[in-house]
Coordinates of C-alpha atoms in Angstrom, one line a residue:
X138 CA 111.9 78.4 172.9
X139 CA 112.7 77.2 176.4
X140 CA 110.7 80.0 177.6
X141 CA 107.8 79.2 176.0
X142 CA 107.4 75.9 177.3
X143 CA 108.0 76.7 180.8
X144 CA 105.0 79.3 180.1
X145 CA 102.8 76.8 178.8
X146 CA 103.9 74.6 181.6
X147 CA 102.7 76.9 183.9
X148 CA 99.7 77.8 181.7
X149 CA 98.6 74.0 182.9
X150 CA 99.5 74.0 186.2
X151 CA 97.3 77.3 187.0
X152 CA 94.6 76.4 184.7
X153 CA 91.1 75.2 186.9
X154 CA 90.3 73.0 184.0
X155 CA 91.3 71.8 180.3
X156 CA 89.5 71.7 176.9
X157 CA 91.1 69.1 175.0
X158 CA 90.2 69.8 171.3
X159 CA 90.9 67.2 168.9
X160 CA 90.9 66.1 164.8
X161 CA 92.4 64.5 162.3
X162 CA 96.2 65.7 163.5
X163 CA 95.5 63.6 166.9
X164 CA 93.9 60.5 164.9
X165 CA 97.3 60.3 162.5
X166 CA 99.5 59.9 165.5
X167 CA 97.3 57.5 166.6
X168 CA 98.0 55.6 163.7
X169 CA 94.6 56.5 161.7
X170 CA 94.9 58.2 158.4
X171 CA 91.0 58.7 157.0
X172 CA 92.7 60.6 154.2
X173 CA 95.7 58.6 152.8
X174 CA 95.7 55.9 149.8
X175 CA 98.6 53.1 150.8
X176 CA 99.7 50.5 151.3
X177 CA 97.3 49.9 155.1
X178 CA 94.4 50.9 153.3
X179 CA 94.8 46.9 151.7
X180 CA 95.9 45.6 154.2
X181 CA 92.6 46.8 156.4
X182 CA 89.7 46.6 153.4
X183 CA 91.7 44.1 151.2
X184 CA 89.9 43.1 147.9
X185 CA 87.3 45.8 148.5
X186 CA 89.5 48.5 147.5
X187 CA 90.2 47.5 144.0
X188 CA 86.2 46.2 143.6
X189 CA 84.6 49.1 144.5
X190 CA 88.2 51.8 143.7
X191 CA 88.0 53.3 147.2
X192 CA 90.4 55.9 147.3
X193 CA 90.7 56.1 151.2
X194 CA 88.9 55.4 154.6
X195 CA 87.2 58.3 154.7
X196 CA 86.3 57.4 150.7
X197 CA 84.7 53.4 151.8
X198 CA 82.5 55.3 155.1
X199 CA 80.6 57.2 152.9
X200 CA 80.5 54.7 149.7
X201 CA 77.1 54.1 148.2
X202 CA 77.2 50.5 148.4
X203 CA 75.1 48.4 145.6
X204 CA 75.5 45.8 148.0
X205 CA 74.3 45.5 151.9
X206 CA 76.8 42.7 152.3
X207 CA 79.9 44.5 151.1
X208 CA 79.0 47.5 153.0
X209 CA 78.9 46.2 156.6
X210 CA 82.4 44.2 155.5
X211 CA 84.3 47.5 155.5
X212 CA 82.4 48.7 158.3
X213 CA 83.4 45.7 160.6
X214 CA 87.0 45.2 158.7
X215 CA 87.6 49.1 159.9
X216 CA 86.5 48.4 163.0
X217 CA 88.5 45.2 163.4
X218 CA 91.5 47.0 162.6
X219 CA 91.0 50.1 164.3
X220 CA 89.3 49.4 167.2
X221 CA 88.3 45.7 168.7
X222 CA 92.2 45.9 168.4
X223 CA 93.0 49.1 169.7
X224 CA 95.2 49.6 172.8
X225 CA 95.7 53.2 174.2
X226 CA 99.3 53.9 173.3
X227 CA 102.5 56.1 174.5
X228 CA 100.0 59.3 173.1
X229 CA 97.3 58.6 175.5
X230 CA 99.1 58.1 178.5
X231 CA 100.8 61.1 178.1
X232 CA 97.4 62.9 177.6
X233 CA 96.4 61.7 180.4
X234 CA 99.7 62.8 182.4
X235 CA 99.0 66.1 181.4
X236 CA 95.9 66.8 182.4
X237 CA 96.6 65.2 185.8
X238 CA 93.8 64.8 188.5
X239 CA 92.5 68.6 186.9
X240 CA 89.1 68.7 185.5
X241 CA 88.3 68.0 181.7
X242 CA 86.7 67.7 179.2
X243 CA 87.6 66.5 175.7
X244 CA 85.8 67.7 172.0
X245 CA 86.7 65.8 168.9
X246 CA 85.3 65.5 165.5
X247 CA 87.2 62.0 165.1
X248 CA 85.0 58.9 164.7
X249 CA 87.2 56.7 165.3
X250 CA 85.9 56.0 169.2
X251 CA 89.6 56.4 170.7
X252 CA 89.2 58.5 173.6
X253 CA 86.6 56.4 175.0
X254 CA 88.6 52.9 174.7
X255 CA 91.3 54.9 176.1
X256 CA 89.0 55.7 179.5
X257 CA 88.5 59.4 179.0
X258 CA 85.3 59.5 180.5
X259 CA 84.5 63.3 179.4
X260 CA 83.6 63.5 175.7
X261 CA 81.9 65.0 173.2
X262 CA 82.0 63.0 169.8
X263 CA 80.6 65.8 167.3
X264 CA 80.7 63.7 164.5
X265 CA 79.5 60.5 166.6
X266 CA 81.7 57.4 166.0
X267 CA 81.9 54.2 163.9
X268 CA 81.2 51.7 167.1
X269 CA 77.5 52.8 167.7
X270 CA 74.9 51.9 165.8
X271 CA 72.2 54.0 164.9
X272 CA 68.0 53.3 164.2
X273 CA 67.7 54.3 159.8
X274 CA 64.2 54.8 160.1
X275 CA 63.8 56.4 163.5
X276 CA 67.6 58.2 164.3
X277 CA 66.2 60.7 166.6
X278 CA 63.9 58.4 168.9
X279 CA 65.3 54.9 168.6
X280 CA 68.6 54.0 171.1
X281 CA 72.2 54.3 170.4
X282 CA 73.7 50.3 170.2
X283 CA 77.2 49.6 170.8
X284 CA 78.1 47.7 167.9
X285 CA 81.2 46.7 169.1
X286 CA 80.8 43.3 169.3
X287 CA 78.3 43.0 166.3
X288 CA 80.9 44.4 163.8
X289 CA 83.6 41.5 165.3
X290 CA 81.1 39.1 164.7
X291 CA 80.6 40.0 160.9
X292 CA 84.2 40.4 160.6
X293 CA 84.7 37.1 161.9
X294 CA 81.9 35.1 159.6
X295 CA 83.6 38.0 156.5
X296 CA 86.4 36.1 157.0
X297 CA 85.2 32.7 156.7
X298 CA 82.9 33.4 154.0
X299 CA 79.3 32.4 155.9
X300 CA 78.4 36.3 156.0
X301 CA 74.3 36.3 155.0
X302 CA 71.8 39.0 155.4
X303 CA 70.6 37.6 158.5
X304 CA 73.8 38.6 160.0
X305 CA 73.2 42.2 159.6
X306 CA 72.1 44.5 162.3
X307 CA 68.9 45.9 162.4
X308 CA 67.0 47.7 165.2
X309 CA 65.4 46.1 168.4
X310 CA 62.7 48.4 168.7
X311 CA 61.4 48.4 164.9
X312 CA 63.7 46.1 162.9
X313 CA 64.8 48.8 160.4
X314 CA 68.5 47.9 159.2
X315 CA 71.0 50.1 161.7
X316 CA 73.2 52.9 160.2
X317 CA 77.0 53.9 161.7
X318 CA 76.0 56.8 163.9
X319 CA 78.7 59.0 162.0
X320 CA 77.6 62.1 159.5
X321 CA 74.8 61.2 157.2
X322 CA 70.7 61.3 156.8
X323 CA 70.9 59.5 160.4
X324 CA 73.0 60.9 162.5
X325 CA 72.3 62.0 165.8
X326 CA 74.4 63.8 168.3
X327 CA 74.9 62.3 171.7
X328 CA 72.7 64.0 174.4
X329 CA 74.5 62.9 177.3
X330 CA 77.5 63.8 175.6
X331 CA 76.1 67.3 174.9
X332 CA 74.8 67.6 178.0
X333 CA 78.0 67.0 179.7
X334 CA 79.5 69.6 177.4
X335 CA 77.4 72.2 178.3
X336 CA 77.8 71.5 182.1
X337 CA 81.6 71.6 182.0
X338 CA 81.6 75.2 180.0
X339 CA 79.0 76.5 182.3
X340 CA 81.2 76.3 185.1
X341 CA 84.2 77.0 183.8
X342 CA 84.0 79.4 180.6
X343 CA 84.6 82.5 183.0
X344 CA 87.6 80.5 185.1
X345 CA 90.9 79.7 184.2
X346 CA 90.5 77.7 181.4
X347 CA 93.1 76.2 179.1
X348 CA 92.5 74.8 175.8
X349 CA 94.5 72.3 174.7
X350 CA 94.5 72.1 170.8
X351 CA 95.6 69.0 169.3
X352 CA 96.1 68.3 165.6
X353 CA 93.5 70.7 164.5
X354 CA 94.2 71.9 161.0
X355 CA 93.6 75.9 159.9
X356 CA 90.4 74.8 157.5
X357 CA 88.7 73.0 160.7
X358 CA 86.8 75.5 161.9
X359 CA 83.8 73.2 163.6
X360 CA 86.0 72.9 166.5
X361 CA 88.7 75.6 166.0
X362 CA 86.9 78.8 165.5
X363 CA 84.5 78.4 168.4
X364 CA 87.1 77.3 170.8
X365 CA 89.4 80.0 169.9
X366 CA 86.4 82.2 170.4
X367 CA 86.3 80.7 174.3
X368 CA 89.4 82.1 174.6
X369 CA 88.6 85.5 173.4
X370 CA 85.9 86.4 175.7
X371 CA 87.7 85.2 178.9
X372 CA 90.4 87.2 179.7
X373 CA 91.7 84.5 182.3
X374 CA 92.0 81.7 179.8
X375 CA 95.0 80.2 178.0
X376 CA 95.3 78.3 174.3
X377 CA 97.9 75.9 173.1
X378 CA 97.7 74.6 169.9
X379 CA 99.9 71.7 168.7
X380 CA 100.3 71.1 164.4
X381 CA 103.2 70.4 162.6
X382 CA 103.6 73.4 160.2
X383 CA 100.0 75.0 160.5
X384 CA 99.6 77.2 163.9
X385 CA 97.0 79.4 163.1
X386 CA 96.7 81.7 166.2
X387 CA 94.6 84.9 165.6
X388 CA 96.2 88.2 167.1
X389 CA 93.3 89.1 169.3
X390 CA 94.1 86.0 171.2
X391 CA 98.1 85.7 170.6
X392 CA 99.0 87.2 173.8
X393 CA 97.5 84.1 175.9
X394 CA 98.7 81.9 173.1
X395 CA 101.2 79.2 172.2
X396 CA 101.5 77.4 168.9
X397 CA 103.8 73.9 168.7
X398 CA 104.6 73.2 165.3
X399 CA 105.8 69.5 165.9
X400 CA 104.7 65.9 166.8
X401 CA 102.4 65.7 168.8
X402 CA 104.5 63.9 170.5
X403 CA 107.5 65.6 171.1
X404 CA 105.3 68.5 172.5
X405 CA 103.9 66.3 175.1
X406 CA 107.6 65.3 176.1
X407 CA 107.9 69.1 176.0
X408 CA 105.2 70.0 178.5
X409 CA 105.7 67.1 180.4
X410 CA 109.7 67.4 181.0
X411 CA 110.1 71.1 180.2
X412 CA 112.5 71.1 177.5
X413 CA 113.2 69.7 174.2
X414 CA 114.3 70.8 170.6
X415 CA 110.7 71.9 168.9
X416 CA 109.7 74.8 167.3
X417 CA 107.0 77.2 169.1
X418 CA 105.2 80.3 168.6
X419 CA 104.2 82.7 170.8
X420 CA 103.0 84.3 173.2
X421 CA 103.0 87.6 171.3
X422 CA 102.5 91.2 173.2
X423 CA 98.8 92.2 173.7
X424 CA 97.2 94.8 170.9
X425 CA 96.9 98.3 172.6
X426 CA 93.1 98.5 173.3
X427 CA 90.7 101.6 172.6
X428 CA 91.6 104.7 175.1
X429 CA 88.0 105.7 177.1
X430 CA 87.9 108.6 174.8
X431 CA 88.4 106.8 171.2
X432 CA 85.6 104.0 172.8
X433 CA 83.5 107.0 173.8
X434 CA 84.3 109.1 170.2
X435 CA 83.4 105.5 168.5
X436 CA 80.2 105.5 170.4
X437 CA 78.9 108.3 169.5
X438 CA 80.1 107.9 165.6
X439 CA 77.5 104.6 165.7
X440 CA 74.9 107.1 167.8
X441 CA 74.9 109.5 164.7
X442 CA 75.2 107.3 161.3
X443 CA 72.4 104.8 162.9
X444 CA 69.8 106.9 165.0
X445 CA 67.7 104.4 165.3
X446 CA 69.4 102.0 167.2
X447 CA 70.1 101.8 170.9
X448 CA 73.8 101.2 172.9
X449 CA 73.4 98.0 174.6
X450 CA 77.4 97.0 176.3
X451 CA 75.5 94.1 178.5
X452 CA 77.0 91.6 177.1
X453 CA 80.5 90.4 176.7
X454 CA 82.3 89.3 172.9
X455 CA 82.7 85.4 174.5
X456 CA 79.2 85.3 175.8
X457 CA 77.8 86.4 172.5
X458 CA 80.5 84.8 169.7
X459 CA 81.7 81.7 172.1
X460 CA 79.0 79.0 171.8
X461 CA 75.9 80.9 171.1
X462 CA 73.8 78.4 172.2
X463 CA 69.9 79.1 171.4
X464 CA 67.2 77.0 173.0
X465 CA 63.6 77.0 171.9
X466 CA 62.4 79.1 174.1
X467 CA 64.9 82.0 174.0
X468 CA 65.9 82.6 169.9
X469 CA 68.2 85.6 170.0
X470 CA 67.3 89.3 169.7
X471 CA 67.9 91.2 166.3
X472 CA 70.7 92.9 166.0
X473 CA 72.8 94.8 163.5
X474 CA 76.2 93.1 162.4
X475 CA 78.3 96.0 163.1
X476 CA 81.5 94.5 161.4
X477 CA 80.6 91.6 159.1
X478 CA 80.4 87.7 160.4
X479 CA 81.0 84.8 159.7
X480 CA 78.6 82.3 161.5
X481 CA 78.9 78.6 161.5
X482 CA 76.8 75.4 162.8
X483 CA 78.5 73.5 165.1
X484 CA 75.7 70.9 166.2
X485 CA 72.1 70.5 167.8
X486 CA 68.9 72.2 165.6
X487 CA 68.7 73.0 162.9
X488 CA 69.2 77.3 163.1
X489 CA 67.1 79.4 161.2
X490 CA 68.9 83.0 160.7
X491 CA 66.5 86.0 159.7
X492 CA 68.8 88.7 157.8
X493 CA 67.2 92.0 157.4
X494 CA 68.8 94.1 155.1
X495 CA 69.4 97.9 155.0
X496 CA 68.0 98.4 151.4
X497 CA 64.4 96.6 152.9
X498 CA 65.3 93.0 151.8
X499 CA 64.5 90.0 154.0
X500 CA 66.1 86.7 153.7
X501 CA 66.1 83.0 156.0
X502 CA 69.1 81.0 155.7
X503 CA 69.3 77.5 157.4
X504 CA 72.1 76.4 159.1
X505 CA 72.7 72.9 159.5
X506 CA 74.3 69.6 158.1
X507 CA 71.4 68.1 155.6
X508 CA 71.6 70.0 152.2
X509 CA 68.1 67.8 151.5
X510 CA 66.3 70.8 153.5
X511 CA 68.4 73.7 152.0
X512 CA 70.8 74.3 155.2
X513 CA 73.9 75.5 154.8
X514 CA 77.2 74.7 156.8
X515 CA 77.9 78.4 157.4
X516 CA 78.0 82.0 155.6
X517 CA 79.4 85.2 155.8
X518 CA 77.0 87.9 156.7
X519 CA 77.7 91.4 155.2
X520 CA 78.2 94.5 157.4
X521 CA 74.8 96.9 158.2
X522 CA 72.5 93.5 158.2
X523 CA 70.2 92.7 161.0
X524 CA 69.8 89.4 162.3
X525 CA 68.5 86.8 164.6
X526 CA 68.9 83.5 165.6
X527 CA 66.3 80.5 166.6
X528 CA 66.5 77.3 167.0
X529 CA 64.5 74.7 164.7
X530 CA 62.5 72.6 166.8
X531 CA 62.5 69.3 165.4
X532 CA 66.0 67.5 166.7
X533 CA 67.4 68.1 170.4
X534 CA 65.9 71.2 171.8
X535 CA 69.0 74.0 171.2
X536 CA 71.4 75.3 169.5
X537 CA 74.9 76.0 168.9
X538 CA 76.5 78.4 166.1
X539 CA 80.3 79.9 166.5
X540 CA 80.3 83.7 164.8
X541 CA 83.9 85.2 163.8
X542 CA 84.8 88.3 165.0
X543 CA 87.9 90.4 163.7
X544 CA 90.4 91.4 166.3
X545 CA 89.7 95.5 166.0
X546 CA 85.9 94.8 167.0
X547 CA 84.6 96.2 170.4
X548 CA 81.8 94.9 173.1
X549 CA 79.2 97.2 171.6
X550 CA 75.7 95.4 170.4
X551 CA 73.4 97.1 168.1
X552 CA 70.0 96.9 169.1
X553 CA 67.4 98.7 166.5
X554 CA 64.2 99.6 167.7
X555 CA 61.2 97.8 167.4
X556 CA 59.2 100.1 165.7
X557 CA 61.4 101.8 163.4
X558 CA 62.3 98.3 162.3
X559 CA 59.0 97.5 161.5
X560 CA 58.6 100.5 159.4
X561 CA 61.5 99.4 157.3
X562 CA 59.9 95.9 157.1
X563 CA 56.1 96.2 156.9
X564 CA 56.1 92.6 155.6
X565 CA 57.4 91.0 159.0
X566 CA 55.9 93.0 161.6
X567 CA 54.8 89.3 163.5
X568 CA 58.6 87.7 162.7
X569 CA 60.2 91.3 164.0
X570 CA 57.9 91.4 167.1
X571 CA 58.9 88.0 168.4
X572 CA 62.4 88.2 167.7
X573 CA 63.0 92.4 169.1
X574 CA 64.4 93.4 171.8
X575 CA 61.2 95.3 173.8
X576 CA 62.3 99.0 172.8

């Protein structure tokens, strides 16, 4: 146990930079359930519960409200509770003890808006937050407003029973009603936030990085799988995952890997004093790897059961799987999936997937967030199956999509050629011409 720590301890000391990945875990020891029906959920939405049966938080965000009144009440009586109140607590500080004067950067799918009244300055909110304000009519191309103050304001008149329409936020620039910029028809990702993002993993994805995996439950994959995937394709990085009861650390990863199952808190004491009585896991010994001559035997198995197809080894398992981020421009090259994936939206466009299959059958699934348009969340694609990625170009100008890889695959990419592919397609000569690989 002891031993673990002190390897984790060191795991931060040598890292050139953190990933702090958070969810719901981090929220509830923060004092924020989304998902729980007690006693505080009274005491925050009082009569509002009962009227309208909300069964949690989580429940009265996403409400269909017959009325516009009682819908910005439990927006501002949440926000009144959890945040015009909120004072960064014994968890933040020792977050922020932890990472030290190190660079950062810190990815949560929690609305609640903590980090940033907490002065973490390096933040991606994926699912936005419940303090900004949002255009209805015009999401992508109207401003974010802090609502901060608005919401205390109708908390405030809520209270004293003068709440009227005109008390309602609408937009400056075209007077549309606002929305919570949180998951919904109007949602729209940060840029800046993004943008940040993307600078911070472009200069450190091939250092020592260490992600630093807070509260993050095995079913979560927006956040999990992709970051776990980070860690696969960099040999120089480290993972430590903290949840009570639910590590899920995947072997292709487990020897640069150490799972907490405790608080939260007692395994920051534990990496900030180097001791304590929690439970750990990890790290495990490293899977034997393919000998030159099984990688070269392997090789030549593809080279015989798929003459078509080139060798291309250019590219590295992170590169690919870890944040495949696709820009307009640039939508990536068909190839076969050797081993089965599963692919996943994490934000930006819209992606639009093109499946080719080896009996002659063409398919488009869209991945995305807004079942109105027919995208999915994610999907498994079945072994054999060509594909490529592009972006949609209609919300922030790329991409990003996490794909699964089991722990037995190798660095091999499968690129068919042009024009036997269009032989097997003669249907999508145009689509199989943009998206190819010149070969």
């Amino acid at each position: 146990m002891t031993n673990a720590i002190k390897t984790a301890q060191q795991w931060l000391s040598d890292a050139d930079a953190i990933l702090v990945t958070a969810s719901n875990g981090f929220s509830i020891s923060e004092g924020l359930n989304l998902f729980a029906h007690d006693r505080k959920l009274s005491t925050v939405l009082g009569d509002l519960v009962e009227k309208y049966n909300l069964p949690n938080l989580l429940g009265a965000l996403n409400y269909h409200y017959p009325d516009e009144l009682d819908k910005w009440r439990v927006y501002a009586r949440i926000a009144e509770y959890y945040n015009y109140n909120y004072y960064p607590g014994e968890l933040m500080g020792k977050l922020r003890q932890i990472i030290g004067d190190k660079p950062y950067f810190i990815w949560t799918s929690n609305v609640d808006h903590h980090f940033a009244l907490a002065e973490f300055s390096n933040l991606l909110e994926i699912e936005g937050n419940w303090q900004t304000g949002i255009c209805s009519n015009h999401p992508k191309d109207h401003s974010f407003v802090d609502l901060k103050e608005t919401l205390h304001q109708i908390y405030e008149k809520d209270q004293a029973g003068t709440l009227t329409e005109e008390d309602l936020p609408t937009c400056a620039e075209c007077k549309a009603p606002l929305s919570l910029n949180i998951p919904g028809s109007a949602f729209n990702i940060d840029q800046k936030q993004v943008s940040g993002f993307e600078n911070f993993l472009t200069t450190y994805q091939d250092r020592k990085i260490l992600v630093l995996e807070l509260g993050i439950g095995p079913q979560n994959q927006m956040i999990k799988a992709p970051s776990m995937q980070l860690i696969a394709g960099n040999e120089r990085s480290h993972y430590i995952t903290i949840n009570k009861g639910q590590l899920n650390i995947p072997s292709v990863i487990a020897d640069r890997s150490i799972g907490f199952s405790s608080t939260i808190v007692d395994a920051f004491d534990a990496l900030i004093t180097g001791k304590g009585e929690v439970e750990t896991q990890g790290p495990a010994k490293p899977e034997p790897r393919l000998s030159p001559e099984e990688s070269k035997r392997q090789e030549q198995i593809f080279k015989n059961f798929y003459p078509s197809y080139t060798v291309n080894k250019g590219y590295r398992p992170g590169e690919l799987v870890m944040y495949t981020t696709i820009d307009h421009d640039h939508p990536s090259h068909l190839h076969m999936v050797q081993y089965g994936k599963a692919l996943m939206y994490s934000y930006g466009d819209p992606v639009n997937v093109h499946c080719f299959t080896q009996d002659g059958r063409y398919r488009l699934v869209k991945l995305g967030l807004n079942k109105a348009n027919d995208e999915v969340h994610g999907f498994y694609v079945e072994p054999n199956t060509f594909i490529a990625m592009e972006s949609v170009k209609r919300v922030t100008g790329f991409s990003q999509v996490s794909v699964t890889l089991p722990s037995s695959s190798s660095n091999e990419i499968l690129i068919p050629k042009k024009k036997q592919l269009k032989k097997m397609f003669p249907q999508q000569q145009a689509l199989i011409e943009r998206l190819s690989a010149d070969n």
